Amino acid sequence: MATPKSLVAQLHRHWEIIEDLARASRDMPAFEERQVLAVIAKHQPRAGPEDHAAALRSLCNADLLQLLSRTSHLQLNPLVLEFVRGLTREHELGLSSVLKARVEAIRQATEQLREGLHRNDSDLMRRGAGRLSELFRQIGQQLDQDRHAILELAENAKAGDAAMPIDRRYQAVLEAYDQYVEPMNEMMDSGSDGTFYPYLVAAEQALDAATEVLSVRGALYTHRLQLRQVAYQAKELRRLGRVVAQQCADTLLPLREEARQHNQLSASISHLLGRVRKQGLARGLRRHGAQSKLPLWQRERRSRIHLGDEIRTLMAEARDYTPRPEAFPEELPADPADLSAWIDETELREALQAALPVHNLMTWLQQRYPTLPDAVVLRLYHDLVREPRWQAQLQPQTTTTDLKALRVHYHPHQLQPLPEDAAS
Amino acid sequence: MTDTPLALDRLTHLATLFRELGNGKHINRLSDPMLWAELEREEAAYRALFGALGYDLRLDGRGFAWFHTEEASGNVNKTSRQLALLFMVIFDTQADAGKPLLRFGDWAIDRSLLNTVHEQHQELLTAEGLDTEGLASLLETAARFGFAREAGGHWQLLPAVCRYLDHFEALAAESREASDEPAAAEDELDRDEPTASEDMR
């Protein structure tokens, strides 16, 4: 066992190394010798291997590093580890049950104090007050450490890879909430279920009563002062407890809500998708209650102002307007729709099919049926180019053809057999 | 309504807002910060003005506004249904990937994601006649109504999507409540069964 002085001196000399090892202790409780040497080498890059070994030896001699029993592994002295973590705010989240036990101990210490007061035993009173002071200090320290541990948990969860599944990312947060924040909230509850505040209030009252009794009795000033200081501690702890509980909940609650919402929403969506799969989209999304209507929005009502017919009549009367009679046009002569009077269309189509490829459909028609009137030729031309039995291709150059009474300027259509017909 | 006259000169974006909202678009704080800021600042005036014209302006604290209606034309209904399906399949795919659903604004929805969405819900989407192209054109529709926007070669969902998320949760809760009763009846049946088999023995 090294002396405290040499331990502190070595801690001062090798602070960076110890800080590094303390941080690494979160993942690895004990280190191999070469791992420690690697850490030393990182911080003393200019020194040689002998110097590194010497540093390791001095760390072991000063009891900063201890050999784990039955192995050659080294671990940080637990006292040092606790101290360094406290200073660097690298604490793990404490156990809520430890906090609970300490809060429970407040009650016992308060009873001790009351007992001393009752029995007029100032020694017992001082012992009770001393225990209370020690408990308040421990609880305060733990609350402060836990607050930092929770902040770190939240930061890690938030800074984690966004692509990581949410369950894994927020696992630590959810655990911390259930195992720490919930029990702590229960304990800090200011209602009848909570223990923290009633015990603290009882302790404060007992301390105040004791101070008063001592001052009436004319006890030593130092005794009274000690009791009063403990009472201040209790008041401070009440404030700290409230702040820490609030801060922990504020930090973790949104993250927990996010994870919870995620689960609820994804479950809802999966459920609905299942319904849509079975019942189709329209029925799957159909509402049953008034609350669940598909999101709708209003599209512009094309509001235009028109004068009503009444106004038109009024204006017409005012201006003494007489509408000009407008005669409907006579019925136009019918389209030569009935082609059968002129030609046998089936026969024509077969003839055309046989004649394929036809370079210019118009001239082909004209030559084959020279007696047809122009309107019928043009009508046939338009019908035939749309026929799916052959392929009609519009030619790039224009042509002029004289029909009976008309001269037509047009891009002629060339007809070709369909590819599969050509192949067969 | 209050008697204070409307200061129309303060409503500098009135025409734009009326046109956009009237076209069925949702104004999002994220994508139209200027319009949103004015809408929020002059909320009472806008509400009164649009209300008098027969429009029900709704502002949601999550950062979006729209002209609300309970009765919509068949077209809007159909579009809304298809958008609901689009968002459901996207959210379901992202939930499977473990992405935080409430941070949907951070997702970059590109072709490869749409392909994954289509692969995972092929049966459902085929039944609705939607392929990857169909999903992409639905996203364009969503952009037209202010549920998404195109940004740097991908789409980004906008806060107005929350309307659908609320709807999904309400619908699922309602459907679960409705299915609780038949389930209770089935429990009764289950309990009866062993008695019957005992009788048989």
XYZ file of C-alpha atoms in Angstrom:
625
model
C 0.000 0.000 0.000
C 1.554 3.268 -1.128
C 1.307 6.455 0.870
C -1.391 8.926 -0.156
C 1.208 11.585 -0.801
C 3.152 9.529 -3.324
C -0.101 8.417 -4.942
C -1.199 12.020 -5.402
C 2.256 13.007 -6.642
C 2.243 10.255 -9.277
C -1.324 11.147 -10.207
C -0.168 14.701 -10.804
C 2.801 13.493 -12.886
C 0.840 11.047 -15.016
C -2.591 12.720 -15.055
C -3.099 12.376 -18.838
C -2.333 8.648 -18.732
C -4.661 8.046 -15.799
C -7.416 10.134 -17.392
C -7.118 8.059 -20.554
C -7.197 4.799 -18.594
C -10.187 5.976 -16.561
C -12.117 6.666 -19.742
C -11.093 3.294 -21.184
C -12.221 1.580 -17.960
C -15.819 2.064 -19.049
C -15.352 -0.547 -21.777
C -12.539 -2.557 -20.246
C -12.390 -3.180 -16.503
C -8.760 -4.381 -16.622
C -5.827 -3.877 -18.969
C -2.975 -5.960 -20.218
C 0.470 -4.633 -19.599
C 1.061 -3.851 -23.281
C -2.179 -1.851 -23.431
C -1.057 0.334 -20.547
C 2.387 0.679 -22.172
C 0.677 1.765 -25.407
C -1.244 4.470 -23.518
C 1.973 5.625 -21.842
C 3.757 5.685 -25.215
C 0.940 7.783 -26.657
C 1.481 10.456 -24.033
C 5.281 10.221 -23.945
C 6.128 9.873 -27.615
C 9.717 11.011 -27.233
C 10.704 8.633 -24.442
C 12.112 5.179 -25.142
C 10.669 1.781 -24.146
C 12.754 1.756 -20.946
C 11.202 5.044 -19.855
C 7.751 3.686 -20.598
C 8.446 0.629 -18.481
C 9.770 2.875 -15.719
C 6.590 4.973 -15.823
C 4.512 1.803 -15.562
C 6.560 0.651 -12.590
C 6.134 3.959 -10.802
C 2.369 3.874 -11.428
C 2.235 0.399 -9.875
C 4.467 1.349 -6.966
C 2.331 4.386 -6.179
C -0.711 2.069 -6.166
C -2.386 3.981 -8.980
C -2.496 0.698 -10.897
C -3.161 -2.557 -9.098
C -2.614 -6.131 -10.176
C -5.862 -8.044 -10.440
C -5.703 -11.116 -8.227
C -4.934 -14.408 -10.030
C -4.070 -12.667 -13.321
C -1.358 -10.441 -14.691
C -3.941 -7.826 -15.682
C -3.831 -4.332 -14.248
C -6.723 -2.217 -13.062
C -7.009 1.359 -11.891
C -7.184 1.775 -8.150
C -10.985 2.059 -7.520
C -10.464 5.107 -5.311
C -8.494 6.828 -8.062
C -11.001 5.770 -10.698
C -13.848 7.265 -8.663
C -11.907 10.446 -8.077
C -10.916 10.922 -11.722
C -14.415 10.174 -12.956
C -15.825 12.670 -10.507
C -13.448 15.353 -11.723
C -13.923 14.629 -15.409
C -17.703 14.124 -15.207
C -17.411 10.684 -16.727
C -19.664 8.982 -14.234
C -21.819 6.019 -14.970
C -25.422 6.422 -13.967
C -25.769 5.369 -10.349
C -28.335 2.957 -9.036
C -31.602 4.456 -8.000
C -31.780 1.888 -5.200
C -28.563 3.276 -3.665
C -30.146 6.703 -3.662
C -33.256 5.203 -2.151
C -31.291 3.517 0.627
C -29.560 6.794 1.455
C -32.834 8.680 1.530
C -34.176 5.947 3.798
C -31.149 6.460 6.051
C -32.125 10.134 6.465
C -35.156 8.950 8.387
C -33.077 6.858 10.755
C -30.572 9.664 11.360
C -33.439 12.095 12.000
C -34.832 9.685 14.573
C -31.435 9.507 16.210
C -31.361 13.290 16.401
C -34.872 13.411 17.916
C -33.933 10.710 20.385
C -30.940 12.758 21.512
C -33.138 15.819 21.836
C -35.681 13.860 23.817
C -33.132 12.290 26.115
C -31.214 15.519 26.411
C -28.136 13.650 25.135
C -26.135 16.207 23.196
C -23.608 13.590 22.080
C -26.344 11.521 20.418
C -27.723 14.696 18.858
C -24.333 15.588 17.412
C -23.884 12.055 16.076
C -27.298 12.192 14.408
C -26.532 15.587 12.896
C -23.143 14.286 11.694
C -24.797 11.320 9.989
C -27.350 13.589 8.358
C -24.595 15.855 7.087
C -22.688 12.908 5.624
C -25.857 11.556 3.974
C -26.771 14.931 2.500
C -23.282 15.222 1.072
C -23.399 11.745 -0.466
C -26.871 12.225 -1.899
C -25.945 15.608 -3.320
C -22.843 14.163 -4.924
C -24.710 11.270 -6.429
C -27.470 13.483 -7.790
C -24.920 15.718 -9.439
C -23.031 12.786 -10.939
C -26.233 11.188 -12.167
C -27.262 14.388 -13.804
C -24.077 14.398 -15.866
C -24.366 10.696 -16.640
C -27.893 11.243 -17.967
C -26.850 14.210 -20.062
C -24.147 12.055 -21.590
C -26.570 9.210 -22.295
C -28.861 11.602 -24.104
C -25.991 13.142 -26.070
C -24.776 9.725 -27.153
C -28.245 8.712 -28.264
C -28.753 11.913 -30.199
C -25.309 11.911 -31.765
C -25.528 8.227 -32.700
C -25.621 7.221 -36.321
C -29.024 8.203 -37.670
C -29.059 5.074 -39.803
C -28.869 2.873 -36.709
C -32.202 1.276 -35.812
C -33.994 3.480 -33.344
C -34.448 0.700 -30.789
C -30.714 0.216 -30.538
C -29.954 3.909 -30.545
C -32.266 4.723 -27.704
C -31.791 1.487 -25.767
C -29.654 3.130 -23.084
C -32.069 6.035 -22.842
C -35.071 3.784 -22.411
C -33.278 1.713 -19.788
C -32.134 4.796 -17.901
C -35.649 6.143 -17.941
C -37.258 2.993 -16.645
C -34.574 2.078 -14.137
C -33.551 5.456 -12.875
C -35.809 8.369 -13.732
C -39.088 6.604 -12.968
C -38.045 5.374 -9.504
C -36.440 8.729 -8.788
C -39.613 10.544 -9.805
C -41.568 8.303 -7.475
C -39.184 9.067 -4.664
C -39.161 12.800 -5.393
C -42.932 12.944 -5.677
C -44.056 15.758 -3.421
C -47.343 13.954 -2.760
C -47.994 11.263 -0.191
C -46.135 8.563 -2.169
C -42.803 10.343 -2.249
C -40.202 9.788 0.447
C -37.489 12.290 -0.365
C -39.217 15.555 0.541
C -41.089 14.354 3.652
C -37.860 12.912 5.088
C -35.920 16.048 4.279
C -38.610 18.244 5.822
C -38.673 16.070 8.931
C -34.883 16.288 9.160
C -34.982 20.071 8.770
C -37.621 20.401 11.469
C -35.654 18.189 13.836
C -32.494 20.201 13.157
C -34.295 23.510 13.737
C -35.825 22.209 16.959
C -32.426 20.989 18.132
C -30.794 24.362 17.368
C -33.494 26.105 19.335
C -33.211 23.811 22.314
C -29.439 24.198 22.333
C -29.638 27.991 22.192
C -32.206 28.052 25.014
C -29.955 25.810 27.009
C -26.960 27.957 26.248
C -24.927 25.246 24.574
C -21.612 25.825 22.896
C -21.757 28.077 19.882
C -19.832 25.556 17.762
C -22.491 22.893 18.419
C -25.271 25.231 17.408
C -23.346 26.311 14.345
C -22.830 22.688 13.307
C -26.556 21.984 13.488
C -27.425 25.123 11.585
C -24.994 24.233 8.811
C -26.555 20.798 8.458
C -29.970 22.464 8.214
C -28.651 24.643 5.361
C -27.363 21.520 3.659
C -30.838 19.998 3.869
C -32.407 23.072 2.279
C -29.826 23.064 -0.522
C -30.389 19.368 -1.125
C -34.111 19.936 -1.492
C -33.441 22.475 -4.213
C -30.850 20.281 -5.939
C -33.179 17.273 -5.878
C -35.909 19.239 -7.582
C -33.536 20.635 -10.228
C -31.936 17.292 -11.009
C -35.229 15.399 -11.256
C -36.584 18.066 -13.562
C -33.463 18.149 -15.690
C -33.263 14.358 -16.042
C -36.889 14.140 -17.071
C -36.540 17.065 -19.472
C -33.514 15.474 -21.095
C -34.760 11.931 -21.407
C -38.481 12.407 -21.850
C -38.381 13.797 -25.416
C -36.079 10.974 -26.515
C -38.273 8.383 -24.861
C -41.325 9.957 -26.441
C -39.623 9.839 -29.811
C -38.901 6.129 -29.467
C -42.396 5.468 -28.185
C -44.044 7.531 -30.929
C -41.962 5.683 -33.461
C -43.293 2.377 -32.235
C -46.873 3.571 -32.051
C -46.803 5.152 -35.485
C -45.106 2.253 -37.203
C -47.564 -0.156 -35.558
C -50.490 1.963 -36.747
C -49.147 2.133 -40.281
C -48.458 -1.606 -40.430
C -51.951 -2.259 -39.167
C -53.488 -0.015 -41.828
C -51.346 -1.489 -44.589
C -52.611 -4.893 -43.554
C -56.166 -3.631 -43.855
C -55.483 -2.094 -47.257
C -53.931 -5.369 -48.406
C -57.048 -7.283 -47.448
C -59.763 -4.800 -48.314
C -58.244 -2.573 -50.982
C -57.270 1.053 -50.665
C -60.703 2.672 -50.675
C -62.213 0.332 -48.107
C -59.045 -0.045 -46.064
C -58.952 3.687 -45.432
C -62.663 4.122 -44.993
C -63.643 5.854 -41.829
C -66.056 4.613 -39.250
C -66.008 7.488 -36.822
C -66.344 11.180 -37.426
C -62.795 11.871 -36.260
C -60.964 9.864 -38.847
C -61.530 11.535 -42.150
C -58.875 11.532 -44.828
C -56.983 14.808 -44.870
C -58.789 17.030 -47.347
C -58.202 20.504 -48.667
C -60.221 22.991 -50.565
C -59.416 23.632 -54.167
C -60.241 26.929 -55.723
C -63.862 27.557 -56.428
C -63.613 29.340 -59.736
C -65.791 32.201 -58.646
C -66.707 34.319 -61.658
C -69.407 36.890 -61.767
C -71.978 36.615 -64.563
C -74.896 38.889 -65.144
C -78.140 37.068 -64.575
C -80.695 36.810 -67.370
C -82.999 39.135 -65.422
C -80.419 41.920 -65.706
C -80.036 41.293 -69.426
C -83.782 41.586 -69.862
C -83.852 44.780 -67.825
C -81.036 46.292 -69.873
C -82.656 45.224 -73.107
C -85.910 46.874 -72.070
C -84.100 50.009 -70.998
C -82.349 50.352 -74.340
C -85.393 49.219 -76.246
C -83.374 46.497 -77.831
C -84.798 44.171 -80.404
C -82.759 41.089 -81.128
C -81.812 40.567 -84.755
C -83.368 37.397 -86.070
C -80.712 34.861 -86.850
C -81.689 32.109 -89.254
C -80.303 28.654 -88.539
C -78.264 27.357 -91.485
C -79.833 24.786 -93.732
C -78.820 21.212 -93.264
C -75.633 20.518 -95.160
C -75.640 17.869 -97.852
C -74.777 14.533 -96.319
C -71.287 13.194 -96.395
C -70.882 10.512 -99.058
C -71.049 8.110 -96.180
C -72.564 5.350 -98.085
C -69.554 4.231 -100.027
C -71.163 0.953 -100.961
C -73.119 2.758 -103.652
C -69.829 3.512 -105.381
C -67.534 0.689 -104.553
C -67.154 -2.733 -102.931
C -64.868 -1.879 -100.037
C -63.910 -5.456 -99.174
C -62.818 -6.071 -102.689
C -60.903 -2.782 -102.723
C -59.024 -3.672 -99.510
C -58.063 -7.095 -100.791
C -56.891 -5.600 -104.057
C -54.833 -3.063 -102.178
C -53.371 -5.761 -99.904
C -52.323 -7.702 -102.956
C -50.830 -4.623 -104.568
C -48.594 -3.761 -101.592
C -46.195 -2.025 -101.430
C -47.960 0.984 -102.950
C -45.761 4.028 -103.486
C -48.552 6.614 -103.551
C -52.003 5.619 -102.386
C -53.734 8.562 -104.094
C -52.445 7.768 -107.561
C -53.117 4.076 -107.017
C -56.757 4.851 -106.170
C -57.078 7.225 -109.077
C -55.673 4.775 -111.567
C -57.660 1.808 -110.322
C -60.990 3.581 -109.914
C -60.953 6.456 -112.409
C -64.733 6.878 -112.284
C -65.030 7.684 -108.590
C -65.982 11.255 -107.608
C -63.333 13.304 -105.824
C -65.069 13.281 -102.452
C -65.212 9.497 -102.422
C -61.541 9.204 -103.400
C -60.492 11.533 -100.610
C -62.697 9.772 -98.083
C -61.296 6.369 -99.114
C -57.763 7.751 -98.949
C -58.249 8.889 -95.353
C -59.912 5.653 -94.321
C -57.253 3.473 -95.901
C -54.198 5.197 -94.387
C -55.591 4.534 -90.937
C -56.188 0.869 -91.613
C -54.117 -1.376 -89.297
C -53.635 -4.069 -91.968
C -50.677 -2.256 -93.481
C -48.106 0.285 -92.549
C -48.681 3.817 -93.841
C -45.684 6.104 -94.129
C -45.961 9.820 -94.766
C -43.476 10.904 -97.439
C -41.364 13.963 -96.754
C -41.805 15.597 -100.207
C -45.101 17.127 -101.335
C -46.888 16.046 -104.496
C -49.715 17.489 -106.537
C -52.365 15.265 -108.031
C -55.222 16.388 -110.259
C -58.458 14.687 -109.483
C -61.616 15.252 -111.465
C -62.458 18.744 -110.259
C -59.842 19.242 -107.557
C -56.107 19.608 -107.461
C -54.661 18.160 -104.266
C -51.331 19.250 -102.728
C -50.247 16.718 -100.145
C -47.562 14.563 -98.606
C -48.415 11.215 -100.141
C -48.701 8.078 -98.013
C -46.692 5.072 -98.971
C -48.250 1.762 -97.929
C -46.161 -1.242 -96.981
C -47.090 -4.694 -95.709
C -46.715 -5.244 -91.945
C -43.333 -6.752 -90.945
C -44.795 -10.156 -90.022
C -46.756 -10.349 -93.313
C -43.598 -9.499 -95.184
C -41.749 -12.268 -93.328
C -44.407 -14.851 -94.108
C -65.620 39.145 -35.539
C -63.969 42.286 -34.298
C -64.936 45.687 -35.549
C -61.354 46.779 -36.233
C -60.914 47.338 -39.938
C -58.626 45.005 -41.853
C -55.351 46.656 -42.672
C -55.000 45.221 -46.158
C -51.716 47.024 -46.729
C -50.186 44.896 -43.993
C -51.124 41.704 -45.838
C -48.363 41.985 -48.395
C -48.560 38.372 -49.514
C -52.324 38.195 -49.681
C -52.532 37.470 -53.396
C -49.887 34.732 -53.307
C -51.346 33.149 -50.203
C -54.850 33.177 -51.610
C -53.704 31.657 -54.887
C -51.577 28.952 -53.260
C -54.076 28.009 -50.583
C -56.910 28.174 -53.077
C -55.091 25.709 -55.302
C -55.233 23.243 -52.445
C -51.625 23.766 -51.413
C -50.403 23.502 -47.837
C -48.163 26.386 -46.793
C -45.217 25.009 -44.817
C -42.994 26.991 -42.522
C -40.054 25.011 -43.843
C -40.583 25.604 -47.541
C -42.368 28.978 -47.555
C -40.868 30.821 -44.602
C -41.939 34.273 -45.841
C -45.546 33.284 -46.420
C -45.693 31.390 -43.155
C -44.239 34.272 -41.174
C -46.850 36.641 -42.519
C -49.637 34.141 -42.039
C -48.617 33.651 -38.446
C -48.172 37.350 -37.786
C -51.485 38.388 -39.331
C -53.326 35.223 -38.445
C -56.446 36.963 -37.149
C -56.747 39.218 -40.175
C -56.260 36.381 -42.639
C -58.666 34.168 -40.798
C -61.327 36.877 -40.824
C -60.764 37.773 -44.463
C -60.702 34.216 -45.798
C -63.540 33.276 -43.467
C -65.704 36.014 -44.958
C -64.927 34.632 -48.409
C -66.086 31.202 -47.312
C -62.720 29.565 -46.722
C -61.770 27.848 -43.480
C -58.103 28.685 -42.897
C -56.399 26.254 -40.524
C -52.965 26.766 -38.979
C -51.187 23.885 -37.300
C -48.544 24.646 -34.686
C -46.227 22.108 -36.300
C -45.780 24.592 -39.112
C -48.341 24.265 -41.856
C -51.590 25.853 -42.981
C -54.329 24.954 -45.433
C -57.884 25.684 -46.476
C -59.890 23.107 -44.633
C -63.018 21.442 -45.868
C -65.067 18.504 -44.717
C -66.565 17.787 -48.079
C -64.250 17.520 -51.014
C -64.696 16.651 -54.632
C -64.142 13.092 -55.783
C -60.836 14.131 -57.277
C -59.400 15.478 -54.053
C -60.656 12.397 -52.250
C -58.937 10.129 -54.720
C -55.698 12.102 -54.611
C -55.760 12.118 -50.837
C -56.275 8.360 -50.744
C -53.362 7.775 -53.070
C -51.137 10.122 -51.078
C -52.137 8.239 -47.932
C -50.943 5.025 -49.548
C -47.723 6.673 -50.711
C -46.907 7.947 -47.228
C -47.860 4.645 -45.610
C -45.519 2.613 -47.779
C -42.669 5.113 -47.398
C -43.072 5.265 -43.624
C -43.404 1.507 -43.340
C -40.214 0.978 -45.316
C -38.360 3.521 -43.212
C -39.697 1.985 -39.989
C -38.362 -1.387 -41.127
C -34.997 0.268 -41.628
C -35.255 1.574 -38.051
C -35.281 5.232 -39.081
C -36.857 7.606 -36.560
C -40.263 8.233 -38.127
C -40.862 11.620 -36.618
C -37.765 12.972 -38.315
C -39.253 12.328 -41.742
C -38.115 15.773 -42.837
C -34.509 14.517 -42.832
C -35.098 11.688 -45.288
C -33.799 12.041 -48.798
C -36.390 10.254 -50.909
C -34.725 9.306 -54.159
C -35.151 6.690 -56.835
C -33.283 4.015 -54.927
C -35.516 4.485 -51.897
C -38.597 4.368 -54.121
C -37.286 1.147 -55.639
C -36.896 -0.334 -52.162
C -40.381 0.859 -51.239
C -41.756 -0.730 -54.375
C -39.935 -4.001 -53.772
C -41.202 -4.234 -50.209
C -44.825 -3.465 -51.057
C -44.929 -4.843 -54.555
C -48.149 -6.776 -54.148
C -50.020 -3.866 -52.631
C -48.743 -1.291 -55.087
C -49.353 -3.499 -58.100
C -52.932 -3.954 -56.930
C -53.277 -0.173 -56.985
C -51.548 0.013 -60.362
C -48.468 1.813 -59.079
C -44.881 1.174 -60.153
C -41.787 3.181 -59.236
C -42.743 5.763 -61.842
C -46.207 5.949 -60.351
C -44.716 6.559 -56.902
C -42.522 9.299 -58.337
C -45.463 10.996 -59.988
C -47.420 10.713 -56.737
C -44.547 12.517 -55.042
C -44.897 15.240 -57.635
C -48.575 15.455 -56.754
C -47.595 15.602 -53.082
C -45.253 18.472 -53.953
C -48.084 20.265 -55.738
C -50.214 20.179 -52.594
C -47.383 21.131 -50.248
C -46.642 17.746 -48.660
C -43.187 17.443 -50.190
C -40.667 19.437 -52.130
C -37.945 18.641 -54.548
C -34.492 19.479 -53.255
C -31.199 18.622 -54.883
C -32.303 15.633 -56.924
C -34.491 14.057 -54.270
C -37.752 14.731 -52.518
C -38.119 15.920 -48.994
C -41.283 15.468 -46.974
C -42.723 18.579 -45.367
C -44.436 19.001 -41.985
C -47.909 18.951 -43.580
C -47.455 15.160 -43.794
C -48.314 15.206 -40.068
C -51.967 15.486 -41.156
C -51.668 12.003 -42.592
C -49.743 10.654 -39.607
C -52.481 11.917 -37.287
C -55.013 10.311 -39.544
C -53.213 6.964 -39.558
C -53.037 6.883 -35.783
C -56.683 7.843 -35.396
C -57.761 5.274 -37.939
C -55.668 2.506 -36.377
C -56.912 3.343 -32.883
C -60.482 3.311 -34.100
C -60.031 0.028 -35.889
C -58.416 -1.534 -32.832
C -61.315 -0.402 -30.668
C -63.747 -1.846 -33.168
C -61.910 -5.156 -33.248
C -61.778 -5.410 -29.433
C -65.404 -6.420 -29.157
C -65.323 -9.358 -31.593
C -62.084 -10.457 -29.889
C -63.871 -10.544 -26.551
C -66.589 -12.645 -28.130
C -63.959 -15.036 -29.472
C -62.484 -15.335 -25.983
C -65.854 -16.474 -24.774
C -65.942 -19.111 -27.477
C -62.418 -20.257 -26.590
C -63.422 -20.686 -23.017
C -66.421 -22.734 -23.973
C -64.402 -25.160 -26.037
C -62.591 -27.142 -23.283
C -65.918 -27.743 -21.564
C -67.245 -29.272 -24.749
C -64.222 -31.555 -25.130
C -64.527 -32.575 -21.501
C -68.107 -33.523 -22.156
C -66.981 -35.625 -25.044
C -64.560 -37.500 -22.852
